[in-house]
CSV table of N, CA and C in Angstrom, one decimal:
chain,number,residue,atom,x,y,z
A,7,HIS,N,-174.4,-11.0,-217.3
A,7,HIS,CA,-175.3,-12.2,-217.5
A,7,HIS,C,-176.6,-11.7,-218.1
A,8,ASN,N,-177.3,-12.7,-218.8
A,8,ASN,CA,-178.5,-12.4,-219.4
A,8,ASN,C,-179.7,-12.8,-218.6
A,9,TRP,N,-179.6,-12.9,-217.3
A,9,TRP,CA,-180.7,-13.3,-216.4
A,9,TRP,C,-181.6,-12.1,-216.3
A,10,ASP,N,-182.9,-12.4,-216.2
A,10,ASP,CA,-183.9,-11.4,-215.9
A,10,ASP,C,-183.9,-11.2,-214.4
A,11,ARG,N,-184.6,-10.2,-213.9
A,11,ARG,CA,-184.6,-9.9,-212.4
A,11,ARG,C,-185.3,-11.1,-211.7
A,12,LYS,N,-186.3,-11.6,-212.2
A,12,LYS,CA,-187.0,-12.7,-211.5
A,12,LYS,C,-186.1,-13.9,-211.3
A,13,THR,N,-185.3,-14.3,-212.4
A,13,THR,CA,-184.4,-15.4,-212.3
A,13,THR,C,-183.3,-15.1,-211.2
A,14,GLN,N,-182.8,-13.8,-211.2
A,14,GLN,CA,-181.8,-13.4,-210.2
A,14,GLN,C,-182.4,-13.6,-208.8
A,15,ALA,N,-183.7,-13.1,-208.6
A,15,ALA,CA,-184.3,-13.2,-207.2
A,15,ALA,C,-184.5,-14.7,-206.8
A,16,GLN,N,-184.9,-15.5,-207.8
A,16,GLN,CA,-185.1,-16.9,-207.5
A,16,GLN,C,-183.8,-17.6,-207.1
A,17,ARG,N,-182.7,-17.3,-207.8
A,17,ARG,CA,-181.4,-17.9,-207.5
A,17,ARG,C,-181.0,-17.4,-206.1
A,18,TYR,N,-181.2,-16.1,-205.8
A,18,TYR,CA,-180.8,-15.5,-204.5
A,18,TYR,C,-181.6,-16.2,-203.4
A,19,ASP,N,-182.9,-16.4,-203.6
A,19,ASP,CA,-183.7,-17.1,-202.6
A,19,ASP,C,-183.2,-18.5,-202.3
A,20,LYS,N,-182.9,-19.2,-203.4
A,20,LYS,CA,-182.4,-20.6,-203.3
A,20,LYS,C,-181.0,-20.6,-202.6
A,21,LYS,N,-180.2,-19.7,-202.9
A,21,LYS,CA,-178.8,-19.6,-202.2
A,21,LYS,C,-179.0,-19.3,-200.7
A,22,LEU,N,-179.9,-18.4,-200.4
A,22,LEU,CA,-180.1,-18.0,-199.0
A,22,LEU,C,-181.1,-18.9,-198.3
A,23,LYS,N,-181.8,-19.7,-199.1
A,23,LYS,CA,-182.9,-20.6,-198.6
A,23,LYS,C,-183.9,-19.8,-197.8
A,24,THR,N,-184.3,-18.6,-198.3
A,24,THR,CA,-185.2,-17.7,-197.7
A,24,THR,C,-186.6,-18.0,-198.2
A,25,GLY,N,-186.8,-18.2,-199.5
A,25,GLY,CA,-188.2,-18.5,-200.0
A,25,GLY,C,-189.2,-17.4,-199.8
A,26,ASP,N,-190.4,-17.9,-199.6
A,26,ASP,CA,-191.6,-17.0,-199.4
A,26,ASP,C,-191.6,-16.4,-198.0
A,27,SER,N,-191.4,-15.1,-197.9
A,27,SER,CA,-191.3,-14.4,-196.6
A,27,SER,C,-192.6,-14.6,-195.7
A,28,PHE,N,-193.7,-14.8,-196.4
A,28,PHE,CA,-195.0,-15.0,-195.6
A,28,PHE,C,-194.9,-16.3,-194.9
A,29,LYS,N,-194.4,-17.4,-195.5
A,29,LYS,CA,-194.2,-18.7,-194.9
A,29,LYS,C,-193.2,-18.6,-193.8
A,30,VAL,N,-192.1,-17.9,-194.1
A,30,VAL,CA,-191.0,-17.8,-193.1
A,30,VAL,C,-191.4,-17.2,-191.9
A,31,PHE,N,-192.2,-16.1,-192.0
A,31,PHE,CA,-192.6,-15.4,-190.8
A,31,PHE,C,-193.6,-16.2,-190.0
A,32,HIS,N,-194.5,-17.0,-190.6
A,32,HIS,CA,-195.4,-17.8,-189.9
A,32,HIS,C,-194.6,-19.0,-189.2
A,33,ASN,N,-193.5,-19.4,-189.8
A,33,ASN,CA,-192.7,-20.4,-189.2
A,33,ASN,C,-192.0,-19.9,-187.9
A,34,LEU,N,-191.6,-18.6,-188.0
A,34,LEU,CA,-191.0,-18.0,-186.8
A,34,LEU,C,-192.1,-17.8,-185.7
A,35,ILE,N,-193.3,-17.5,-186.0
A,35,ILE,CA,-194.4,-17.4,-185.0
A,35,ILE,C,-194.6,-18.8,-184.4
A,36,SER,N,-194.6,-19.9,-185.2
A,36,SER,CA,-194.8,-21.2,-184.6
A,36,SER,C,-193.7,-21.6,-183.7
A,37,LYS,N,-192.5,-21.0,-183.8
A,37,LYS,CA,-191.4,-21.3,-182.9
A,37,LYS,C,-191.4,-20.3,-181.7
A,38,ASN,N,-192.4,-19.5,-181.6
A,38,ASN,CA,-192.5,-18.5,-180.6
A,38,ASN,C,-191.3,-17.5,-180.5
A,39,LYS,N,-190.8,-17.2,-181.7
A,39,LYS,CA,-189.6,-16.2,-181.7
A,39,LYS,C,-190.2,-14.8,-181.4
A,40,LYS,N,-189.3,-14.0,-180.8
A,40,LYS,CA,-189.7,-12.6,-180.5
A,40,LYS,C,-188.5,-11.7,-180.9
A,41,TYR,N,-188.8,-10.6,-181.3
A,41,TYR,CA,-187.8,-9.6,-181.8
A,41,TYR,C,-188.1,-8.2,-181.2
A,42,ASP,N,-187.0,-7.4,-181.0
A,42,ASP,CA,-187.1,-6.1,-180.6
A,42,ASP,C,-187.4,-5.1,-181.7
A,43,VAL,N,-186.9,-5.4,-182.9
A,43,VAL,CA,-187.0,-4.6,-184.1
A,43,VAL,C,-187.4,-5.5,-185.3
A,44,ILE,N,-188.4,-5.1,-186.0
A,44,ILE,CA,-188.8,-5.8,-187.2
A,44,ILE,C,-188.9,-4.8,-188.4
A,45,ASP,N,-188.3,-5.1,-189.5
A,45,ASP,CA,-188.3,-4.3,-190.7
A,45,ASP,C,-189.1,-5.0,-191.7
A,46,LEU,N,-190.4,-4.6,-191.9
A,46,LEU,CA,-191.3,-5.2,-192.8
A,46,LEU,C,-191.2,-4.5,-194.1
A,47,ASP,N,-190.6,-5.0,-195.1
A,47,ASP,CA,-190.4,-4.4,-196.4
A,47,ASP,C,-190.6,-5.4,-197.5
A,48,PRO,N,-191.9,-5.8,-197.6
A,48,PRO,CA,-192.2,-6.9,-198.6
A,48,PRO,C,-192.4,-6.2,-200.0
A,49,TYR,N,-192.4,-7.1,-201.0
A,49,TYR,CA,-192.8,-6.7,-202.3
A,49,TYR,C,-194.3,-6.5,-202.3
A,50,GLY,N,-194.8,-5.4,-202.8
A,50,GLY,CA,-196.2,-5.1,-202.8
A,50,GLY,C,-196.7,-4.6,-201.4
A,51,PHE,N,-197.9,-4.8,-201.2
A,51,PHE,CA,-198.5,-4.3,-199.9
A,51,PHE,C,-198.2,-5.2,-198.8
A,52,PRO,N,-197.9,-4.7,-197.6
A,52,PRO,CA,-197.5,-5.6,-196.4
A,52,PRO,C,-198.7,-6.1,-195.7
A,53,SER,N,-199.9,-5.9,-196.2
A,53,SER,CA,-201.2,-6.3,-195.5
A,53,SER,C,-201.2,-7.7,-195.1
A,54,ARG,N,-200.7,-8.6,-195.9
A,54,ARG,CA,-200.8,-10.1,-195.6
A,54,ARG,C,-200.2,-10.4,-194.3
A,55,PHE,N,-199.3,-9.5,-193.8
A,55,PHE,CA,-198.6,-9.8,-192.5
A,55,PHE,C,-199.4,-9.4,-191.3
A,56,PHE,N,-200.5,-8.7,-191.5
A,56,PHE,CA,-201.4,-8.3,-190.4
A,56,PHE,C,-202.5,-9.2,-190.2
A,57,PRO,N,-202.9,-9.5,-188.9
A,57,PRO,CA,-202.3,-8.9,-187.7
A,57,PRO,C,-201.2,-9.7,-187.1
A,58,ASP,N,-200.8,-10.8,-187.8
A,58,ASP,CA,-199.9,-11.8,-187.1
A,58,ASP,C,-198.5,-11.3,-186.9
A,59,ILE,N,-198.1,-10.3,-187.6
A,59,ILE,CA,-196.7,-9.7,-187.4
A,59,ILE,C,-196.5,-9.3,-186.0
A,60,PHE,N,-197.6,-9.0,-185.3
A,60,PHE,CA,-197.5,-8.5,-183.9
A,60,PHE,C,-197.3,-9.7,-182.9
A,61,LYS,N,-197.4,-10.9,-183.4
A,61,LYS,CA,-197.0,-12.0,-182.5
A,61,LYS,C,-195.5,-12.2,-182.4
A,62,LEU,N,-194.8,-11.5,-183.3
A,62,LEU,CA,-193.3,-11.6,-183.2
A,62,LEU,C,-192.6,-10.5,-182.4
A,63,ILE,N,-193.4,-9.7,-181.8
A,63,ILE,CA,-192.9,-8.5,-181.0
A,63,ILE,C,-193.7,-8.2,-179.8
A,64,ASP,N,-193.1,-8.1,-178.7
A,64,ASP,CA,-193.8,-7.7,-177.5
A,64,ASP,C,-193.7,-6.2,-177.2
A,65,ASN,N,-192.4,-5.8,-177.2
A,65,ASN,CA,-192.1,-4.4,-177.0
A,65,ASN,C,-190.9,-4.1,-177.9
A,66,GLY,N,-191.1,-3.1,-178.8
A,66,GLY,CA,-190.1,-2.7,-179.7
A,66,GLY,C,-190.6,-1.9,-180.8
A,67,LEU,N,-189.9,-1.9,-181.9
A,67,LEU,CA,-190.2,-1.1,-183.1
A,67,LEU,C,-190.5,-2.0,-184.3
A,68,ILE,N,-191.4,-1.5,-185.1
A,68,ILE,CA,-191.6,-2.1,-186.4
A,68,ILE,C,-191.5,-1.0,-187.5
A,69,PHE,N,-190.7,-1.2,-188.5
A,69,PHE,CA,-190.6,-0.3,-189.6
A,69,PHE,C,-191.3,-1.0,-190.8
A,70,ILE,N,-192.2,-0.2,-191.4
A,70,ILE,CA,-192.9,-0.8,-192.5
A,70,ILE,C,-192.8,0.1,-193.8
A,71,THR,N,-192.5,-0.5,-194.9
A,71,THR,CA,-192.5,0.2,-196.2
A,71,THR,C,-193.9,-0.1,-196.8
A,72,PHE,N,-194.6,0.9,-197.1
A,72,PHE,CA,-196.0,0.8,-197.5
A,72,PHE,C,-196.2,1.6,-198.8
A,73,PRO,N,-196.6,1.0,-199.9
A,73,PRO,CA,-196.9,1.8,-201.1
A,73,PRO,C,-198.1,2.6,-200.9
A,74,LYS,N,-198.1,3.8,-201.4
A,74,LYS,CA,-199.3,4.7,-201.4
A,74,LYS,C,-200.3,4.2,-202.4
A,75,PRO,N,-201.5,3.9,-201.9
A,75,PRO,CA,-202.5,3.4,-202.8
A,75,PRO,C,-202.8,4.3,-204.0
A,76,HIS,N,-202.9,5.6,-203.7
A,76,HIS,CA,-203.4,6.6,-204.6
A,76,HIS,C,-202.4,6.9,-205.7
A,77,VAL,N,-201.1,6.5,-205.6
A,77,VAL,CA,-200.1,6.7,-206.7
A,77,VAL,C,-199.8,5.5,-207.5
A,78,ASN,N,-200.5,4.4,-207.1
A,78,ASN,CA,-200.3,3.1,-207.9
A,78,ASN,C,-201.5,2.9,-208.8
A,79,ILE,N,-201.3,2.0,-209.7
A,79,ILE,CA,-202.4,1.6,-210.6
A,79,ILE,C,-203.3,0.7,-209.8
A,80,LEU,N,-204.5,1.1,-209.5
A,80,LEU,CA,-205.4,0.3,-208.7
A,80,LEU,C,-206.3,-0.6,-209.6
A,81,ASN,N,-205.8,-1.7,-210.0
A,81,ASN,CA,-206.7,-2.7,-210.7
A,81,ASN,C,-207.7,-3.3,-209.7
A,82,GLY,N,-208.5,-4.1,-210.3
A,82,GLY,CA,-209.6,-4.7,-209.4
A,82,GLY,C,-209.0,-5.6,-208.3
A,83,ILE,N,-207.9,-6.3,-208.6
A,83,ILE,CA,-207.3,-7.2,-207.5
A,83,ILE,C,-206.8,-6.3,-206.4
A,84,THR,N,-206.1,-5.3,-206.7
A,84,THR,CA,-205.5,-4.4,-205.7
A,84,THR,C,-206.6,-3.7,-204.9
A,85,GLN,N,-207.6,-3.2,-205.6
A,85,GLN,CA,-208.7,-2.5,-204.9
A,85,GLN,C,-209.4,-3.5,-204.0
A,86,THR,N,-209.7,-4.7,-204.4
A,86,THR,CA,-210.3,-5.7,-203.5
A,86,THR,C,-209.4,-6.0,-202.3
A,87,HIS,N,-208.1,-6.2,-202.5
A,87,HIS,CA,-207.2,-6.4,-201.5
A,87,HIS,C,-207.2,-5.3,-200.4
A,88,LEU,N,-207.1,-4.1,-200.9
A,88,LEU,CA,-207.2,-2.9,-200.0
A,88,LEU,C,-208.5,-2.8,-199.3
A,89,PHE,N,-209.6,-3.1,-199.9
A,89,PHE,CA,-210.9,-3.1,-199.3
A,89,PHE,C,-211.0,-4.2,-198.2
A,90,ALA,N,-210.4,-5.3,-198.5
A,90,ALA,CA,-210.4,-6.4,-197.5
A,90,ALA,C,-209.7,-6.1,-196.2
A,91,TYR,N,-208.5,-5.4,-196.3
A,91,TYR,CA,-207.7,-5.1,-195.2
A,91,TYR,C,-208.0,-3.7,-194.6
A,92,TYR,N,-208.5,-2.7,-195.4
A,92,TYR,CA,-208.6,-1.4,-194.9
A,92,TYR,C,-210.0,-0.8,-195.0
A,93,ASN,N,-210.9,-1.6,-195.5
A,93,ASN,CA,-212.3,-1.2,-195.6
A,93,ASN,C,-212.5,-0.1,-196.6
A,94,ASN,N,-211.6,0.1,-197.5
A,94,ASN,CA,-211.6,1.1,-198.5
A,94,ASN,C,-210.8,0.7,-199.7
A,95,ASN,N,-211.2,0.8,-200.9
A,95,ASN,CA,-210.4,0.3,-202.0
A,95,ASN,C,-209.3,1.3,-202.4
A,96,ASN,N,-209.3,2.5,-201.8
A,96,ASN,CA,-208.2,3.5,-202.0
A,96,ASN,C,-208.0,4.2,-200.7
A,97,PRO,N,-207.5,3.6,-199.6
A,97,PRO,CA,-207.5,4.2,-198.3
A,97,PRO,C,-206.5,5.3,-198.2
A,98,LYS,N,-206.9,6.3,-197.3
A,98,LYS,CA,-206.0,7.4,-197.0
A,98,LYS,C,-205.0,7.0,-195.9
A,99,LEU,N,-204.0,7.7,-195.7
A,99,LEU,CA,-202.9,7.4,-194.7
A,99,LEU,C,-203.6,7.2,-193.3
A,100,GLU,N,-204.5,8.0,-192.9
A,100,GLU,CA,-205.1,7.9,-191.6
A,100,GLU,C,-205.9,6.6,-191.4
A,101,GLU,N,-206.5,6.2,-192.5
A,101,GLU,CA,-207.3,5.0,-192.5
A,101,GLU,C,-206.4,3.8,-192.3
A,102,ILE,N,-205.3,3.8,-193.0
A,102,ILE,CA,-204.3,2.7,-192.9
A,102,ILE,C,-203.7,2.7,-191.5
A,103,GLN,N,-203.3,3.8,-191.0
A,103,GLN,CA,-202.8,3.9,-189.6
A,103,GLN,C,-203.8,3.4,-188.6
A,104,ASP,N,-205.0,3.8,-188.7
A,104,ASP,CA,-206.0,3.3,-187.8
A,104,ASP,C,-206.2,1.8,-187.8
A,105,LYS,N,-206.2,1.3,-189.0
A,105,LYS,CA,-206.4,-0.2,-189.2
A,105,LYS,C,-205.2,-0.9,-188.7
A,106,ILE,N,-204.0,-0.5,-188.9
A,106,ILE,CA,-202.8,-1.1,-188.4
A,106,ILE,C,-202.8,-1.1,-186.8
A,107,ALA,N,-203.2,0.0,-186.2
A,107,ALA,CA,-203.4,0.0,-184.8
A,107,ALA,C,-204.4,-1.0,-184.3
A,108,LEU,N,-205.5,-1.1,-185.0
A,108,LEU,CA,-206.5,-2.1,-184.7
A,108,LEU,C,-206.0,-3.5,-184.8
A,109,TYR,N,-205.2,-3.8,-185.9
A,109,TYR,CA,-204.6,-5.1,-186.0
A,109,TYR,C,-203.7,-5.4,-184.9
A,110,GLY,N,-203.0,-4.4,-184.3
A,110,GLY,CA,-202.2,-4.6,-183.2
A,110,GLY,C,-203.0,-5.1,-182.0
A,111,LEU,N,-204.1,-4.6,-181.8
A,111,LEU,CA,-205.0,-5.0,-180.7
A,111,LEU,C,-205.5,-6.4,-180.8
A,112,CYS,N,-205.5,-6.9,-182.0
A,112,CYS,CA,-205.9,-8.4,-182.2
A,112,CYS,C,-205.0,-9.3,-181.4
A,113,HIS,N,-203.8,-8.9,-181.1
A,113,HIS,CA,-202.8,-9.7,-180.3
A,113,HIS,C,-202.4,-8.9,-179.1
A,114,TRP,N,-203.2,-7.9,-178.6
A,114,TRP,CA,-203.0,-7.1,-177.4
A,114,TRP,C,-201.7,-6.4,-177.5
A,115,ARG,N,-201.5,-5.7,-178.6
A,115,ARG,CA,-200.3,-4.8,-178.7
A,115,ARG,C,-200.8,-3.4,-178.9
A,116,LYS,N,-200.3,-2.4,-178.2
A,116,LYS,CA,-200.6,-1.0,-178.4
A,116,LYS,C,-199.7,-0.5,-179.4
A,117,VAL,N,-200.2,0.1,-180.5
A,117,VAL,CA,-199.4,0.6,-181.6
A,117,VAL,C,-199.5,2.1,-181.6
A,118,GLN,N,-198.3,2.7,-181.7
A,118,GLN,CA,-198.2,4.1,-181.8
A,118,GLN,C,-197.2,4.5,-183.0
A,119,PHE,N,-197.7,5.3,-183.9
A,119,PHE,CA,-196.9,5.7,-185.0
A,119,PHE,C,-196.0,6.8,-184.5
A,120,LEU,N,-194.7,6.5,-184.6
A,120,LEU,CA,-193.7,7.5,-184.1
A,120,LEU,C,-193.3,8.5,-185.3
A,121,ASP,N,-193.3,7.9,-186.5
A,121,ASP,CA,-192.9,8.7,-187.6
A,121,ASP,C,-193.4,8.1,-188.9
A,122,VAL,N,-193.8,9.0,-189.9
A,122,VAL,CA,-194.2,8.6,-191.2
A,122,VAL,C,-193.3,9.4,-192.2
A,123,ILE,N,-192.5,8.7,-192.9
A,123,ILE,CA,-191.6,9.4,-193.9
A,123,ILE,C,-192.3,9.3,-195.3
A,124,ASP,N,-192.4,10.4,-196.0
A,124,ASP,CA,-193.0,10.4,-197.3
A,124,ASP,C,-191.8,10.2,-198.3
A,125,LEU,N,-191.8,9.0,-199.0
A,125,LEU,CA,-190.8,8.7,-200.0
A,125,LEU,C,-191.3,8.8,-201.4
A,126,GLY,N,-192.2,9.7,-201.6
A,126,GLY,CA,-192.8,9.8,-203.0
A,126,GLY,C,-193.9,8.8,-203.2
A,127,ARG,N,-193.6,7.6,-203.8
A,127,ARG,CA,-194.6,6.6,-204.1
A,127,ARG,C,-194.8,5.7,-202.9
A,128,LEU,N,-194.0,5.9,-201.8
A,128,LEU,CA,-194.1,5.0,-200.6
A,128,LEU,C,-194.1,5.8,-199.4
A,129,TRP,N,-194.6,5.2,-198.3
A,129,TRP,CA,-194.5,5.7,-197.0
A,129,TRP,C,-193.5,4.8,-196.2
A,130,ARG,N,-192.8,5.3,-195.3
A,130,ARG,CA,-192.0,4.4,-194.4
A,130,ARG,C,-192.5,4.7,-193.0
A,131,PHE,N,-193.1,3.7,-192.3
A,131,PHE,CA,-193.7,3.9,-191.0
A,131,PHE,C,-192.7,3.4,-189.9
A,132,CYS,N,-192.6,4.2,-188.9
A,132,CYS,CA,-191.9,3.8,-187.7
A,132,CYS,C,-192.9,3.7,-186.6
A,133,ILE,N,-193.1,2.4,-186.0
A,133,ILE,CA,-194.2,2.2,-185.1
A,133,ILE,C,-193.6,1.6,-183.8
A,134,SER,N,-194.0,2.2,-182.7
A,134,SER,CA,-193.7,1.6,-181.4
A,134,SER,C,-194.8,0.6,-181.1
A,135,VAL,N,-194.4,-0.6,-180.6
A,135,VAL,CA,-195.3,-1.6,-180.2
A,135,VAL,C,-195.0,-2.0,-178.7
A,136,LYS,N,-196.1,-2.1,-178.0
A,136,LYS,CA,-196.0,-2.5,-176.6
A,136,LYS,C,-197.1,-3.5,-176.3
A,137,LYS,N,-196.7,-4.6,-175.7
A,137,LYS,CA,-197.7,-5.6,-175.3
A,137,LYS,C,-198.5,-5.1,-174.1
A,138,VAL,N,-199.8,-5.2,-174.1
A,138,VAL,CA,-200.7,-4.7,-173.1
A,138,VAL,C,-201.5,-5.9,-172.5
A,139,LYS,N,-201.8,-5.8,-171.3
A,139,LYS,CA,-202.7,-6.8,-170.7
A,139,LYS,C,-204.1,-6.5,-171.1
A,140,ALA,N,-204.8,-7.5,-171.6
A,140,ALA,CA,-206.2,-7.2,-172.0
A,140,ALA,C,-207.1,-6.7,-170.9
A,141,THR,N,-206.9,-7.2,-169.7
A,141,THR,CA,-207.7,-6.7,-168.5
A,141,THR,C,-207.4,-5.2,-168.2
A,142,GLU,N,-206.1,-4.8,-168.3
A,142,GLU,CA,-205.8,-3.4,-168.1
A,142,GLU,C,-206.3,-2.5,-169.2
A,143,TYR,N,-206.1,-3.0,-170.4
A,143,TYR,CA,-206.4,-2.1,-171.6
A,143,TYR,C,-207.9,-1.9,-171.6
A,144,THR,N,-208.7,-2.9,-171.3
A,144,THR,CA,-210.2,-2.8,-171.4
A,144,THR,C,-210.8,-2.4,-170.1
A,145,GLY,N,-210.1,-2.4,-169.0
A,145,GLY,CA,-210.7,-2.1,-167.7
A,145,GLY,C,-211.5,-3.2,-167.2
A,146,THR,N,-211.3,-4.4,-167.7
A,146,THR,CA,-212.1,-5.5,-167.3
A,146,THR,C,-211.3,-6.4,-166.3
A,147,ARG,N,-212.0,-6.9,-165.3
A,147,ARG,CA,-211.4,-7.7,-164.3
A,147,ARG,C,-211.7,-9.2,-164.5
A,148,ASN,N,-210.7,-10.1,-164.4
A,148,ASN,CA,-211.0,-11.5,-164.5
A,148,ASN,C,-211.6,-12.0,-163.2
A,149,ARG,N,-212.5,-12.9,-163.3
A,149,ARG,CA,-213.1,-13.4,-162.0
A,149,ARG,C,-212.6,-14.7,-161.7
């Protein structure tokens, strides 16, 4: 066939009725769906899924495919995006990990990186997620 890749992807989305994964995952949140394992492998940076991806998991694993900022062409849009999510327009691995852990706390999830696989231009994260009680995590008592 003479279809370009974009046309193939659009036809595949229409056939599966998947559409925009960002909208699909927010729809799952609205239905209070919970999963033990989530594989977050979006096109581009997965940042748009934070912190709300943690509303889909109480205790389990999240696998994330994350492009390395320093090996990609960082145009102004990408730099601004990275700064908005990671407070740096070219964040290092540790900065990204720290920020993802902080995003987990937005929904009272303790985030622990179990493994980071270096795939050249990408990292593959394996993250343990555990729901924590705000009172226990902060040492604060409700009155």
